[in-house]
Rosetta silent file (secondary structure, phi, psi, omega in degrees, C-alpha in Angstrom):
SEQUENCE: XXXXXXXXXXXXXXXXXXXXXXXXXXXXXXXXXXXXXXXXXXXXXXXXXXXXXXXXXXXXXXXXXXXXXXXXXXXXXXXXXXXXXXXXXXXXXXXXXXXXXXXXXXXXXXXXXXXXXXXXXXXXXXXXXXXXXXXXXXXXXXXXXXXXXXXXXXXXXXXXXXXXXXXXXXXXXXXXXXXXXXXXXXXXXXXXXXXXXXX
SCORE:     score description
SCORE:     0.000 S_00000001
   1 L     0.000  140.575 -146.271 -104.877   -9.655  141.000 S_00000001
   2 L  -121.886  124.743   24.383 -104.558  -10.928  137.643 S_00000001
   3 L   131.101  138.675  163.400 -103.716   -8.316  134.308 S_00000001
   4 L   -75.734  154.532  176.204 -106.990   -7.598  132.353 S_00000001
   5 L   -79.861  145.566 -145.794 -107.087   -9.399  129.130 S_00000001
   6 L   -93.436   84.991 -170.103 -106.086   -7.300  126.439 S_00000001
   7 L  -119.369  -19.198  162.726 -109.211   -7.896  123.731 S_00000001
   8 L  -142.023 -174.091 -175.866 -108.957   -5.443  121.122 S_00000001
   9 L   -91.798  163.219  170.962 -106.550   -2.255  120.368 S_00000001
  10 L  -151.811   36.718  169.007 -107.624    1.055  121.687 S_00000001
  11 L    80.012 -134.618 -165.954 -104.587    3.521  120.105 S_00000001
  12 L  -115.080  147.456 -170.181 -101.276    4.982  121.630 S_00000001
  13 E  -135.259   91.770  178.196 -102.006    5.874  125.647 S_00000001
  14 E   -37.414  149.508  167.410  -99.039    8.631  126.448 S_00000001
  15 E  -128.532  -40.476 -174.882  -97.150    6.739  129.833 S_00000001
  16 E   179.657 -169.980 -165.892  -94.066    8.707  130.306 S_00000001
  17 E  -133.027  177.119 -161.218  -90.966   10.025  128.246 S_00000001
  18 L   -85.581  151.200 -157.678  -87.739    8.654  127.463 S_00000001
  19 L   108.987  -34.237 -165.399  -85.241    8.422  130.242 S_00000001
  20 L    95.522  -17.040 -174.642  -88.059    7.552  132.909 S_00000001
  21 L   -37.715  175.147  164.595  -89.044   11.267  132.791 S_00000001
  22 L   -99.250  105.001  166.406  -92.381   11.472  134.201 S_00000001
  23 L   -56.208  102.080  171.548  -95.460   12.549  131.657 S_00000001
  24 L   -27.140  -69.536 -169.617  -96.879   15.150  133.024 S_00000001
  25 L   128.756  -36.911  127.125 -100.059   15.326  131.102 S_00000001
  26 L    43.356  117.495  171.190  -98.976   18.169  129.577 S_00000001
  27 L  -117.366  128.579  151.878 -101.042   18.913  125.653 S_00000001
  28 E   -57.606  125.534  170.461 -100.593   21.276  123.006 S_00000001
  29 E   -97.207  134.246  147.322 -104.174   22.726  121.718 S_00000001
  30 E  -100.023   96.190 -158.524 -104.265   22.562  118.330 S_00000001
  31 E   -55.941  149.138  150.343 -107.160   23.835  116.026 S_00000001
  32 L  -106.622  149.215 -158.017 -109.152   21.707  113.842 S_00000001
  33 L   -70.096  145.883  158.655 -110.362   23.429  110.350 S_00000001
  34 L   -53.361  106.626  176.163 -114.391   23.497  110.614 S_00000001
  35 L    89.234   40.045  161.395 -115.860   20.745  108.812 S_00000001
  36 L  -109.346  132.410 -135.764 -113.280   18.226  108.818 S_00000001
  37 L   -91.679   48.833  142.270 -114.315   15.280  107.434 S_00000001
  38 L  -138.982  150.236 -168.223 -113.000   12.867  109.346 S_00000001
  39 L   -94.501  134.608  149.146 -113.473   11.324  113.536 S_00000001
  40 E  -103.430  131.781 -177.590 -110.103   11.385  114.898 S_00000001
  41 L  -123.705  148.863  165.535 -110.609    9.127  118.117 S_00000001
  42 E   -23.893   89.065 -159.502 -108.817    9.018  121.256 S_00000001
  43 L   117.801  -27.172 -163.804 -105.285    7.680  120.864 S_00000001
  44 L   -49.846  163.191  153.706 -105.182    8.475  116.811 S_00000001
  45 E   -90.734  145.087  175.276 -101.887    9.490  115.420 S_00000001
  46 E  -139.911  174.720 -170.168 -102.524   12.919  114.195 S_00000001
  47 E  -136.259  142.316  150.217 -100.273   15.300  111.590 S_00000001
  48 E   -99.205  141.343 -171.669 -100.210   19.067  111.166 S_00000001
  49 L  -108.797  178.981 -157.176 -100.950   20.044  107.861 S_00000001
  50 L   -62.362  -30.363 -169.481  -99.648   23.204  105.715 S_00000001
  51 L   -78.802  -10.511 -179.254 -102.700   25.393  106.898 S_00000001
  52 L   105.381   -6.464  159.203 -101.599   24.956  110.254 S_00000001
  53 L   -91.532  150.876  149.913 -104.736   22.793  111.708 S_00000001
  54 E   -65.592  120.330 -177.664 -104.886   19.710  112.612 S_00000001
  55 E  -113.062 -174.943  164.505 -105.608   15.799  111.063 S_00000001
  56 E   -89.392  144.700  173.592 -105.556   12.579  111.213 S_00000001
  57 L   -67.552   44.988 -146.331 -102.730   10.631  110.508 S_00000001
  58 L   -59.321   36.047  160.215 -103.713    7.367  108.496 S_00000001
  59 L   -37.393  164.316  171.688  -99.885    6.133  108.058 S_00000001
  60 L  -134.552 -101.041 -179.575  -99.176    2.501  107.981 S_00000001
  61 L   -94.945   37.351  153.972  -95.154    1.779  107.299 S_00000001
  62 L  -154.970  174.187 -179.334  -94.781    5.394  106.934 S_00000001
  63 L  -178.060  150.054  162.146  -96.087    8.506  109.173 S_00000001
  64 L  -122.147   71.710 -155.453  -95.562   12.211  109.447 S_00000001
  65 L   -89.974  169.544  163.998  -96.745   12.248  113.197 S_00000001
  66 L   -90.387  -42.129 -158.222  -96.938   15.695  115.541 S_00000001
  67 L  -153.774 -132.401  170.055  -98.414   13.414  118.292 S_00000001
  68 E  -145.962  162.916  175.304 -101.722   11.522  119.684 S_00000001
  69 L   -59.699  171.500  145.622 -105.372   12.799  119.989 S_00000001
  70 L  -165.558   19.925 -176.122 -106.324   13.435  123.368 S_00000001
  71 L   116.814  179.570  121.730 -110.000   14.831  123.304 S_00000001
  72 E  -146.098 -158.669 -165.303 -110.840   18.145  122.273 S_00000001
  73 E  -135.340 -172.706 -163.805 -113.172   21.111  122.559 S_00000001
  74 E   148.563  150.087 -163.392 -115.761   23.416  121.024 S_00000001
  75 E   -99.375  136.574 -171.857 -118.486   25.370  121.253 S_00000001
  76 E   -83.405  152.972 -162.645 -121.550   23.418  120.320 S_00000001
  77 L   -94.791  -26.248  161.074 -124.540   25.918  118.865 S_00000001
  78 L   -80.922  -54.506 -150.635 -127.125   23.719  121.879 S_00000001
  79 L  -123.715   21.271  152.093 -124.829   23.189  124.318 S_00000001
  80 E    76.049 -148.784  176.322 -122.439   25.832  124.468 S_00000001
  81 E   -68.363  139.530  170.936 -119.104   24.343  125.431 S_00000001
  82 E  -100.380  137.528 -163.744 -118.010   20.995  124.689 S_00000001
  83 E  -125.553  123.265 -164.718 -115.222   18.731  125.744 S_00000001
  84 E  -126.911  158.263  175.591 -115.697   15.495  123.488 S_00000001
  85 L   -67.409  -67.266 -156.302 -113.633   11.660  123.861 S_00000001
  86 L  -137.108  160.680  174.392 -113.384   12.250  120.112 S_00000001
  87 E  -124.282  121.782 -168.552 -113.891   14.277  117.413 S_00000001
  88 L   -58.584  124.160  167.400 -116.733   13.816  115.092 S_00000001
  89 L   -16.137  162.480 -153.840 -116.759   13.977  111.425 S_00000001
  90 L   -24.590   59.675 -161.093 -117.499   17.290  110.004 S_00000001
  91 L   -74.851  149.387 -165.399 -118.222   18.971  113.246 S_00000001
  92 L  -116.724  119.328 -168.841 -118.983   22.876  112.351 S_00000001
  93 L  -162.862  148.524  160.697 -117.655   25.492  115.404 S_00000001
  94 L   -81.893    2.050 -167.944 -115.177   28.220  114.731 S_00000001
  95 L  -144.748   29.132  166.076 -112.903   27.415  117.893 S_00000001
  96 L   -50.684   92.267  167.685 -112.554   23.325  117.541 S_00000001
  97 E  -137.184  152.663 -171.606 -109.454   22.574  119.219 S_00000001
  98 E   -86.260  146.782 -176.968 -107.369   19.250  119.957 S_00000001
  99 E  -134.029  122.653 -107.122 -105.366   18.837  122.655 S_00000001
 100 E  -151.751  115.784  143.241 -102.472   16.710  121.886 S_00000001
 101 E   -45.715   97.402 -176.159  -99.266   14.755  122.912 S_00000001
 102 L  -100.800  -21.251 -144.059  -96.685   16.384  121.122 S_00000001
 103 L   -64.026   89.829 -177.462  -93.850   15.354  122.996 S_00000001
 104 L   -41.099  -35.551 -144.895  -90.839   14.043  120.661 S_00000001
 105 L  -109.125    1.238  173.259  -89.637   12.427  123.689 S_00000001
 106 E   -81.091  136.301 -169.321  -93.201   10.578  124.615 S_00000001
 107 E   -99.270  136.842 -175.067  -93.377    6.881  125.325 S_00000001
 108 E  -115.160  104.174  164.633  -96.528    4.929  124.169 S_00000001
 109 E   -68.861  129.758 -174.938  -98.788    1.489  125.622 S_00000001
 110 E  -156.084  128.971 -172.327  -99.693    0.323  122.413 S_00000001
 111 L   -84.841  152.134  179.558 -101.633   -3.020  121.980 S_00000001
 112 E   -87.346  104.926  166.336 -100.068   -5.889  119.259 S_00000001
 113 E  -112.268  161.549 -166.608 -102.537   -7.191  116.576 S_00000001
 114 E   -98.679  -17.931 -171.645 -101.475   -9.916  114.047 S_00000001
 115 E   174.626  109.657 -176.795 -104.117   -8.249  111.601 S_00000001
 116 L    76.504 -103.556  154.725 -106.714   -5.680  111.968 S_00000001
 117 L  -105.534  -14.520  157.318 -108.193   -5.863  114.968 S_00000001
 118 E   -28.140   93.200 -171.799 -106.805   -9.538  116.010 S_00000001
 119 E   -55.458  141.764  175.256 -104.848   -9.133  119.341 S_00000001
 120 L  -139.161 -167.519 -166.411 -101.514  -10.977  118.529 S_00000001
 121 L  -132.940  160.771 -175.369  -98.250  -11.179  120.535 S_00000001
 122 E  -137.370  155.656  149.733  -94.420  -10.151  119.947 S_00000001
 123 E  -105.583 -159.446 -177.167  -91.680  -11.544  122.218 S_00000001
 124 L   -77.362   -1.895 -166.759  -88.768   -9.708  123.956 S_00000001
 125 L   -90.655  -21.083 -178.333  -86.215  -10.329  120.568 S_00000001
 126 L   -65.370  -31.445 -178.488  -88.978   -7.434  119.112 S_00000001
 127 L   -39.507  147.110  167.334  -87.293   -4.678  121.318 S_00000001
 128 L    95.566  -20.243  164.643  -84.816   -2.453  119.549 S_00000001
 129 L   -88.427  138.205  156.215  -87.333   -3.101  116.412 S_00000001
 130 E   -16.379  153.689  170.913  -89.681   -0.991  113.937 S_00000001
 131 E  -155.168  165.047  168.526  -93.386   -1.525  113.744 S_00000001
 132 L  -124.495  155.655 -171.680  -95.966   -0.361  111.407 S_00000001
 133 E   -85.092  155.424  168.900  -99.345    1.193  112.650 S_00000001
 134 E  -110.187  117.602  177.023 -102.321   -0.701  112.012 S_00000001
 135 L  -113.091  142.151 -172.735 -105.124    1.520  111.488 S_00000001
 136 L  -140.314  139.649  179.051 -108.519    0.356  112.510 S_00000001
 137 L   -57.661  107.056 -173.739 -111.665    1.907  113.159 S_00000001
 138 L   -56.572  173.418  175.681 -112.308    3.979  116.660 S_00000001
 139 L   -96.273  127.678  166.050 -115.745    3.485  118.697 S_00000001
 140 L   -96.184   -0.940  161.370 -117.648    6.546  118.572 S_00000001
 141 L   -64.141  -32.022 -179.798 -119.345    4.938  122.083 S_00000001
 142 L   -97.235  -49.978 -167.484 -116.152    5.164  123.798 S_00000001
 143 L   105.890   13.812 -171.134 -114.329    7.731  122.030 S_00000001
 144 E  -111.582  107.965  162.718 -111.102    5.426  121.803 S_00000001
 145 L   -40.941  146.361  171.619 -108.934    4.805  118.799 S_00000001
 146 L  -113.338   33.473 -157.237 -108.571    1.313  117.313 S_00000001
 147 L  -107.458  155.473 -174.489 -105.250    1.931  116.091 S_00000001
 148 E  -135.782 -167.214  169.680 -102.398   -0.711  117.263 S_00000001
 149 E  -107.352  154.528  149.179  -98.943   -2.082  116.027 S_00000001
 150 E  -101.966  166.179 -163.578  -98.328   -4.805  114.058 S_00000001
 151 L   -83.034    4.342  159.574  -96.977   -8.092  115.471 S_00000001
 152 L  -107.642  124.427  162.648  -94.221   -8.176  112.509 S_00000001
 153 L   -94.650  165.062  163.068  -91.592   -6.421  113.170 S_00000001
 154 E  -160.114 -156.897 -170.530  -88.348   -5.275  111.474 S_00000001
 155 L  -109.658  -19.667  179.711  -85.091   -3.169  111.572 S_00000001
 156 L   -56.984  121.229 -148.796  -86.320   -1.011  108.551 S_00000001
 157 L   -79.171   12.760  170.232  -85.474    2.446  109.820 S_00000001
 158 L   -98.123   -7.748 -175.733  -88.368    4.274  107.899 S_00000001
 159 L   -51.613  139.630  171.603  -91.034    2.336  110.313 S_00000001
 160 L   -48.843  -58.940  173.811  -93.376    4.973  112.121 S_00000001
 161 E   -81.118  122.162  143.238  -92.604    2.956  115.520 S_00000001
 162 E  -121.692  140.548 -165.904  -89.965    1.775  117.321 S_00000001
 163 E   -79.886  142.027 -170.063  -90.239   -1.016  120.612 S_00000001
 164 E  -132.189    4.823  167.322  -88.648    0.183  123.020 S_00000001
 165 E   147.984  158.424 -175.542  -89.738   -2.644  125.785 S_00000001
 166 E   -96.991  175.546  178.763  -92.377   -4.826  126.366 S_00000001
 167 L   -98.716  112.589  138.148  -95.954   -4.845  129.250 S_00000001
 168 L   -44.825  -33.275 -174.461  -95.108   -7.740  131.292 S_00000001
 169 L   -78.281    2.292  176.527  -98.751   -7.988  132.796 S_00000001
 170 L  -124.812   31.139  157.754  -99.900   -9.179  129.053 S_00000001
 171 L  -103.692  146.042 -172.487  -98.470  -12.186  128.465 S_00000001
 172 L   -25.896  159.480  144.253 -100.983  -14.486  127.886 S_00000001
 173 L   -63.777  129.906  165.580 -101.708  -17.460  129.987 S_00000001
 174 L    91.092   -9.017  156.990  -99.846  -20.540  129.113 S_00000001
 175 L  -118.090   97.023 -162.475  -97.563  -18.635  126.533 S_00000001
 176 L  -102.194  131.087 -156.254  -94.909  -17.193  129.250 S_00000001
 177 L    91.715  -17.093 -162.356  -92.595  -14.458  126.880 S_00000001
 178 E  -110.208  127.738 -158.558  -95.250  -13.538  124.478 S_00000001
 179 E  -118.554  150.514  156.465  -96.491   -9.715  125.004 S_00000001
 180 L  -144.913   42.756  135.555  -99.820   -8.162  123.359 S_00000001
 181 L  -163.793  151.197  175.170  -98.921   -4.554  124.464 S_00000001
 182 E  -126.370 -171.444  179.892  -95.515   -3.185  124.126 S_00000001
 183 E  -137.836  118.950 -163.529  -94.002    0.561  124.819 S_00000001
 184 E  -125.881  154.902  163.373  -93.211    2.554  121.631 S_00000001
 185 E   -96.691  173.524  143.660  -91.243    5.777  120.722 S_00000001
 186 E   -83.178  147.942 -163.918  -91.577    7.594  117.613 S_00000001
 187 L   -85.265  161.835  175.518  -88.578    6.151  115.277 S_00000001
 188 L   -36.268  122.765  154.610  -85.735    8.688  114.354 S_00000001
 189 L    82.764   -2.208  173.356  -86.791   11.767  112.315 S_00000001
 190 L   -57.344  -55.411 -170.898  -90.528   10.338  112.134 S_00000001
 191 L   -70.499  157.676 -175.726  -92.051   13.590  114.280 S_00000001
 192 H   -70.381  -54.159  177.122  -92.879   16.533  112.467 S_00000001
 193 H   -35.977  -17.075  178.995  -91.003   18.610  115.146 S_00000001
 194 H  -136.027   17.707  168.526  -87.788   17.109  113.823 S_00000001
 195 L  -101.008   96.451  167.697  -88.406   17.169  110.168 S_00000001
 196 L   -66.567   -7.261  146.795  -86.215   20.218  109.076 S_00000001
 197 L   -72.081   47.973 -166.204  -88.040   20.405  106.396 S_00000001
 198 L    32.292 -170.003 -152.087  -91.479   21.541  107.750 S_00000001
 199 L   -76.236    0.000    0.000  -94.989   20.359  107.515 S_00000001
């Protein structure tokens, strides 16, 4: 049965933690402030900020992440509760909360673009290297982040990302070595959780 093709990014998709642990599922809820004015989509990078709610993270070659998105909830004033893919620009509820990948130690399927949303490829010499996030615009039909890596890599140790192995099932036909999703950590000292100086 032959590996779906890969056709656009769709953000970081927790797999397991470093080591082979097993991922769990396991979230943090985290509020979001009422009325915040931006869709965080399924897969986003997201940051805690000073008030103590949650945002999105729009890093490139730098990031202060906690985690990833992973839905949240709320009570809607028609429909009582809600469990949404994503969460919509300035949605207004007193009890909005995200539920989250927090996990310093969580490993990430993360699709390769060359530019934007342009699936591109890495080979196996990218392991052991840095990436920068590519942020791209989620579907509010799906609920799925468009955010990816990019397919330049480097050793510069302030990078958001680091590859930590490649998806075998995505190399391309007829280019045998060539990956368009790898498996990422957060790079050293990148998570908020391990930034002694706080948020």
């Amino acid at each position: 049965m032959a590996y779906p093709t890969v056709s656009a990014p769709y953000g970081l998709i927790p797999i397991n933690l470093i080591g082979g642990q097993v991922f769990a599922g396991a979230t943090r809820q985290i509020p979001i402030a009422s009325g915040y004015a931006a869709n965080i989509f399924y897969g986003d990078v997201v940051k805690l900020v000073s008030s103590g709610t949650l945002e999105k993270d729009t890093g490139t070659s730098t990031a202060t992440p906690v985690g990833v998105f992973l839905g949240c909830s709320y009570t809607d004033p028609v429909f009582g509760k809600t469990f949404r893919q994503y969460y919509p620009t300035g949605t207004v509820a007193t009890d909005i909360v995200a539920y989250v990948c927090d996990d310093p130690d969580a490993l990430f399927k993360v699709a390769v673009v060359s530019s934007g949303t342009t699936i591109g490829t890495v080979d196996r010499t990218a392991v052991g290297n840095n990436a920068t996030l590519v942020q791209n615009a989620g579907n509010t039909k799906t609920g799925n982040s468009g955010v990816a890596i990019s397919s330049s890599t480097a050793t510069t140790n302030t990078l958001p990302v680091r590859i930590i192995d490649v998806v075998p099932e995505t190399s391309p036909v007829g280019t045998p070595g060539s990956f368009t999703e790898v498996i990422v950590k957060w790079n050293q000292g990148m998570h908020q959780y391990l930034n002694p100086t706080g948020v």
